[in-house]
């Protein structure tokens, strides 16, 4: 068992492939790693390891996507004029800021979660934002983040040793104990193939809006906060 290291393992998590011996250890590992225990159907599989089971899984996954897209297309909210106008307005305002904002059908999770708005009086975006800390397996969702706020100010409540919340600080201890110069903020580049994923490095000293310019965003930005001294599988574009 990879949780208690005492008993013989009986179960293996379909999501993270961790071994567990009991229901209690399964729950503990899910809590510690923020794991939902559901197999990742879109995980990359090399050609050498591809089997008939993977092919069948992909086929069923595509059927589920088709069924979900069809159900979303029939949803009354999709055809609401107010909804269409709001989304079109968001896309147009983003385009005016040199940001290509793409929205998903109603049935998708990111579409349902997204709370991004544009304030016409202030001429400012208030973004729905997700922060991912891979080294601690932690994720945090922020709502109504003004686009003129710097990334450094956005991260202060999480990784600043003085201003961060004590509970969050304890969970992200590896970040708070590292020098700020070691912190790197990355954002995934969209519209690339699954076996060629790359990331853009963002400038913590610049505003969220400046960092998003020239980027493609699907629903809302997701920022990955990593440490340069620790190994990770994220390849920055051009490196």
CSV table of C-alpha atoms in Angstrom, one decimal:
chain,number,residue,atom,x,y,z
A,1,UNK,CA,0.0,0.0,0.0
A,2,UNK,CA,1.4,3.4,-1.1
A,3,UNK,CA,-0.6,5.2,1.6
A,4,UNK,CA,0.1,3.4,4.8
A,5,UNK,CA,3.1,1.2,3.7
A,6,UNK,CA,1.9,-1.5,6.1
A,7,UNK,CA,-0.7,-3.8,4.5
A,8,UNK,CA,-0.6,-5.7,1.2
A,9,UNK,CA,-2.2,-3.7,-1.6
A,10,UNK,CA,-5.5,-4.9,-2.9
A,11,UNK,CA,-6.7,-2.0,-5.1
A,12,UNK,CA,-5.2,0.2,-7.7
A,13,UNK,CA,-6.6,3.7,-8.5
A,14,UNK,CA,-7.7,4.0,-12.2
A,15,UNK,CA,-6.7,7.6,-12.2
A,16,UNK,CA,-3.2,7.9,-10.7
A,17,UNK,CA,-2.4,4.2,-10.5
A,18,UNK,CA,-1.6,4.3,-6.8
A,19,UNK,CA,-1.9,1.0,-4.8
A,20,UNK,CA,-4.1,0.9,-1.7
A,21,UNK,CA,-5.1,-1.7,0.8
A,22,UNK,CA,-8.4,-0.6,2.1
A,23,UNK,CA,-11.3,1.9,1.7
A,24,UNK,CA,-9.7,4.2,4.3
A,25,UNK,CA,-6.4,4.4,2.4
A,26,UNK,CA,-8.3,4.9,-0.8
A,27,UNK,CA,-10.0,7.9,0.7
A,28,UNK,CA,-6.8,9.2,2.2
A,29,UNK,CA,-4.9,9.1,-1.1
A,30,UNK,CA,-7.8,10.8,-2.9
A,31,UNK,CA,-7.7,13.6,-0.3
A,32,UNK,CA,-3.9,14.0,-0.3
A,33,UNK,CA,-3.6,14.0,-4.1
A,34,UNK,CA,-6.9,15.7,-5.0
A,35,UNK,CA,-7.6,12.6,-7.0
A,36,UNK,CA,-11.2,11.8,-8.1
A,37,UNK,CA,-10.4,8.1,-8.8
A,38,UNK,CA,-11.9,8.3,-12.3
A,39,UNK,CA,-9.7,6.9,-15.2
A,40,UNK,CA,-8.4,9.6,-17.5
A,41,UNK,CA,-9.9,8.6,-20.8
A,42,UNK,CA,-7.8,11.2,-22.7
A,43,UNK,CA,-4.4,10.3,-21.3
A,44,UNK,CA,-1.8,10.0,-24.0
A,45,UNK,CA,-0.9,6.4,-25.0
A,46,UNK,CA,2.1,5.7,-27.3
A,47,UNK,CA,1.7,3.6,-30.4
A,48,UNK,CA,3.8,0.8,-28.9
A,49,UNK,CA,1.5,0.4,-25.9
A,50,UNK,CA,-1.8,0.9,-27.9
A,51,UNK,CA,-4.1,-2.2,-27.6
A,52,UNK,CA,-7.6,-3.2,-28.7
A,53,UNK,CA,-8.8,-2.1,-25.3
A,54,UNK,CA,-7.5,1.4,-25.9
A,55,UNK,CA,-9.2,1.5,-29.3
A,56,UNK,CA,-12.5,0.4,-27.8
A,57,UNK,CA,-12.1,3.0,-25.0
A,58,UNK,CA,-11.4,5.8,-27.5
A,59,UNK,CA,-14.4,4.7,-29.6
A,60,UNK,CA,-16.7,4.8,-26.5
A,61,UNK,CA,-15.3,8.1,-25.5
A,62,UNK,CA,-16.0,9.6,-28.9
A,63,UNK,CA,-19.6,8.3,-28.7
A,64,UNK,CA,-20.0,9.9,-25.2
A,65,UNK,CA,-18.7,13.2,-26.6
A,66,UNK,CA,-21.0,13.0,-29.6
A,67,UNK,CA,-24.0,12.3,-27.3
A,68,UNK,CA,-23.1,15.1,-24.9
A,69,UNK,CA,-22.7,17.6,-27.8
A,70,UNK,CA,-26.0,16.6,-29.3
A,71,UNK,CA,-27.7,17.0,-25.9
A,72,UNK,CA,-26.1,20.4,-25.4
A,73,UNK,CA,-27.2,21.5,-28.9
A,74,UNK,CA,-30.8,20.7,-28.0
A,75,UNK,CA,-30.7,22.6,-24.7
A,76,UNK,CA,-33.0,25.6,-24.6
A,77,UNK,CA,-30.3,27.8,-23.1
A,78,UNK,CA,-28.1,27.4,-26.2
A,79,UNK,CA,-30.8,29.0,-28.4
A,80,UNK,CA,-31.5,31.9,-26.0
A,81,UNK,CA,-30.8,35.2,-27.7
A,82,UNK,CA,-29.6,36.7,-24.5
A,83,UNK,CA,-27.0,34.0,-24.0
A,84,UNK,CA,-25.8,34.3,-27.6
A,85,UNK,CA,-25.5,38.1,-27.3
A,86,UNK,CA,-23.5,37.8,-24.0
A,87,UNK,CA,-21.0,35.2,-25.4
A,88,UNK,CA,-20.6,37.2,-28.6
A,89,UNK,CA,-20.0,40.4,-26.6
A,90,UNK,CA,-17.3,38.6,-24.5
A,91,UNK,CA,-15.6,37.2,-27.6
A,92,UNK,CA,-15.7,40.6,-29.3
A,93,UNK,CA,-14.3,42.4,-26.3
A,94,UNK,CA,-11.5,39.8,-26.0
A,95,UNK,CA,-10.7,40.2,-29.7
A,96,UNK,CA,-10.4,43.9,-29.1
A,97,UNK,CA,-7.7,43.1,-26.5
A,98,UNK,CA,-5.9,40.8,-28.9
A,99,UNK,CA,-7.2,37.7,-27.1
A,100,UNK,CA,-8.8,34.8,-28.9
A,101,UNK,CA,-11.5,33.7,-26.6
A,102,UNK,CA,-13.3,30.4,-27.5
A,103,UNK,CA,-16.5,29.2,-25.7
A,104,UNK,CA,-17.7,25.6,-25.5
A,105,UNK,CA,-21.3,24.2,-25.7
A,106,UNK,CA,-23.5,24.3,-22.6
A,107,UNK,CA,-23.0,20.7,-21.8
A,108,UNK,CA,-19.2,21.1,-21.1
A,109,UNK,CA,-17.9,21.5,-17.6
A,110,UNK,CA,-15.7,24.6,-18.4
A,111,UNK,CA,-18.7,26.4,-19.9
A,112,UNK,CA,-20.8,25.7,-16.8
A,113,UNK,CA,-18.0,26.8,-14.4
A,114,UNK,CA,-17.0,29.9,-16.3
A,115,UNK,CA,-18.0,33.2,-14.5
A,116,UNK,CA,-16.0,35.6,-16.6
A,117,UNK,CA,-17.7,39.0,-17.2
A,118,UNK,CA,-16.9,42.3,-18.9
A,119,UNK,CA,-17.7,45.5,-17.2
A,120,UNK,CA,-18.5,48.1,-19.8
A,121,UNK,CA,-18.4,51.0,-17.4
A,122,UNK,CA,-14.9,50.2,-16.3
A,123,UNK,CA,-13.9,48.7,-19.7
A,124,UNK,CA,-12.4,45.8,-17.8
A,125,UNK,CA,-12.6,42.0,-17.8
A,126,UNK,CA,-13.2,40.2,-14.6
A,127,UNK,CA,-11.8,36.7,-15.2
A,128,UNK,CA,-12.7,33.3,-13.9
A,129,UNK,CA,-9.2,31.9,-13.2
A,130,UNK,CA,-7.8,28.6,-12.2
A,131,UNK,CA,-4.4,28.2,-10.4
A,132,UNK,CA,-2.7,24.8,-10.5
A,133,UNK,CA,0.3,23.9,-8.3
A,134,UNK,CA,1.5,20.6,-9.7
A,135,UNK,CA,4.2,20.0,-7.1
A,136,UNK,CA,1.6,19.9,-4.3
A,137,UNK,CA,-1.3,18.5,-6.4
A,138,UNK,CA,-3.4,21.5,-5.5
A,139,UNK,CA,-5.9,23.5,-7.5
A,140,UNK,CA,-7.7,26.8,-6.6
A,141,UNK,CA,-10.4,28.6,-8.5
A,142,UNK,CA,-10.7,32.4,-8.4
A,143,UNK,CA,-13.7,34.5,-9.5
A,144,UNK,CA,-13.9,38.1,-10.7
A,145,UNK,CA,-10.2,38.6,-11.0
A,146,UNK,CA,-9.7,42.1,-12.6
A,147,UNK,CA,-7.5,42.1,-15.7
A,148,UNK,CA,-5.3,44.9,-14.5
A,149,UNK,CA,-4.1,42.9,-11.5
A,150,UNK,CA,-0.5,41.6,-11.8
A,151,UNK,CA,0.2,37.9,-11.5
A,152,UNK,CA,2.4,38.5,-8.5
A,153,UNK,CA,-0.5,40.1,-6.6
A,154,UNK,CA,-2.8,37.2,-7.7
A,155,UNK,CA,-0.4,34.7,-6.3
A,156,UNK,CA,0.4,36.5,-3.0
A,157,UNK,CA,-2.5,34.9,-1.0
A,158,UNK,CA,-1.1,31.5,-2.0
A,159,UNK,CA,2.7,31.5,-2.0
A,160,UNK,CA,3.7,34.7,-0.1
A,161,UNK,CA,5.3,33.5,3.2
A,162,UNK,CA,3.8,36.6,5.0
A,163,UNK,CA,0.5,37.4,3.3
A,164,UNK,CA,-0.8,33.9,2.4
A,165,UNK,CA,-3.5,32.1,4.3
A,166,UNK,CA,-2.0,29.8,7.0
A,167,UNK,CA,-3.9,26.7,5.8
A,168,UNK,CA,-3.0,27.3,2.1
A,169,UNK,CA,0.5,28.2,3.2
A,170,UNK,CA,0.9,24.8,4.9
A,171,UNK,CA,-0.4,22.9,1.9
A,172,UNK,CA,1.9,24.9,-0.5
A,173,UNK,CA,4.8,24.8,1.8
A,174,UNK,CA,7.3,23.8,-0.9
A,175,UNK,CA,6.3,27.1,-2.8
A,176,UNK,CA,6.3,29.4,0.2
A,177,UNK,CA,9.8,28.2,1.4
A,178,UNK,CA,11.3,28.8,-2.1
A,179,UNK,CA,12.6,32.1,-3.3
A,180,UNK,CA,10.2,34.1,-5.5
A,181,UNK,CA,12.8,34.1,-8.3
A,182,UNK,CA,12.4,30.3,-8.5
A,183,UNK,CA,8.6,30.5,-9.2
A,184,UNK,CA,7.6,30.1,-12.8
A,185,UNK,CA,4.1,30.7,-14.2
A,186,UNK,CA,3.1,28.8,-17.3
A,187,UNK,CA,0.0,28.6,-19.5
A,188,UNK,CA,-0.8,25.8,-21.9
A,189,UNK,CA,-0.8,26.7,-25.6
A,190,UNK,CA,-4.1,25.6,-27.1
A,191,UNK,CA,-4.7,24.0,-30.5
A,192,UNK,CA,-1.6,21.7,-30.4
A,193,UNK,CA,-1.6,17.9,-30.8
A,194,UNK,CA,-1.7,15.8,-27.7
A,195,UNK,CA,1.9,14.5,-28.2
A,196,UNK,CA,3.3,18.0,-28.7
A,197,UNK,CA,2.0,20.0,-25.6
A,198,UNK,CA,3.9,23.3,-25.0
A,199,UNK,CA,3.5,26.1,-22.5
A,200,UNK,CA,4.0,29.9,-22.6
A,201,UNK,CA,6.0,31.4,-19.7
A,202,UNK,CA,4.2,34.4,-18.2
A,203,UNK,CA,5.6,37.5,-16.6
A,204,UNK,CA,4.6,37.8,-12.9
A,205,UNK,CA,5.4,41.5,-12.9
A,206,UNK,CA,2.9,42.3,-15.6
A,207,UNK,CA,-0.9,42.4,-15.5
A,208,UNK,CA,-3.2,39.5,-16.3
A,209,UNK,CA,-4.4,41.3,-19.4
A,210,UNK,CA,-0.9,41.9,-20.7
A,211,UNK,CA,0.0,38.3,-20.2
A,212,UNK,CA,-3.1,37.0,-22.0
A,213,UNK,CA,-2.6,39.2,-25.1
A,214,UNK,CA,-1.9,37.2,-28.2
A,215,UNK,CA,-3.0,34.0,-26.6
A,216,UNK,CA,-5.9,31.5,-27.3
A,217,UNK,CA,-8.1,30.9,-24.3
A,218,UNK,CA,-10.8,28.2,-24.0
A,219,UNK,CA,-13.5,29.6,-21.7
A,220,UNK,CA,-11.0,30.9,-19.0
A,221,UNK,CA,-7.2,31.0,-18.2
A,222,UNK,CA,-5.6,28.1,-16.3
A,223,UNK,CA,-2.2,29.1,-14.9
A,224,UNK,CA,0.4,26.4,-13.8
A,225,UNK,CA,2.7,27.6,-11.0
A,226,UNK,CA,5.9,25.5,-11.0
A,227,UNK,CA,9.4,25.8,-9.4
A,228,UNK,CA,12.4,25.9,-11.8
A,229,UNK,CA,14.5,23.8,-9.5
A,230,UNK,CA,12.1,20.9,-9.4
A,231,UNK,CA,11.6,18.5,-12.3
A,232,UNK,CA,8.3,18.7,-14.2
A,233,UNK,CA,7.1,17.5,-17.6
A,234,UNK,CA,6.0,20.9,-18.9
A,235,UNK,CA,8.0,22.0,-21.9
A,236,UNK,CA,8.1,25.8,-22.5
A,237,UNK,CA,7.8,26.9,-26.1
A,238,UNK,CA,11.2,27.3,-27.7
A,239,UNK,CA,13.0,25.1,-25.2
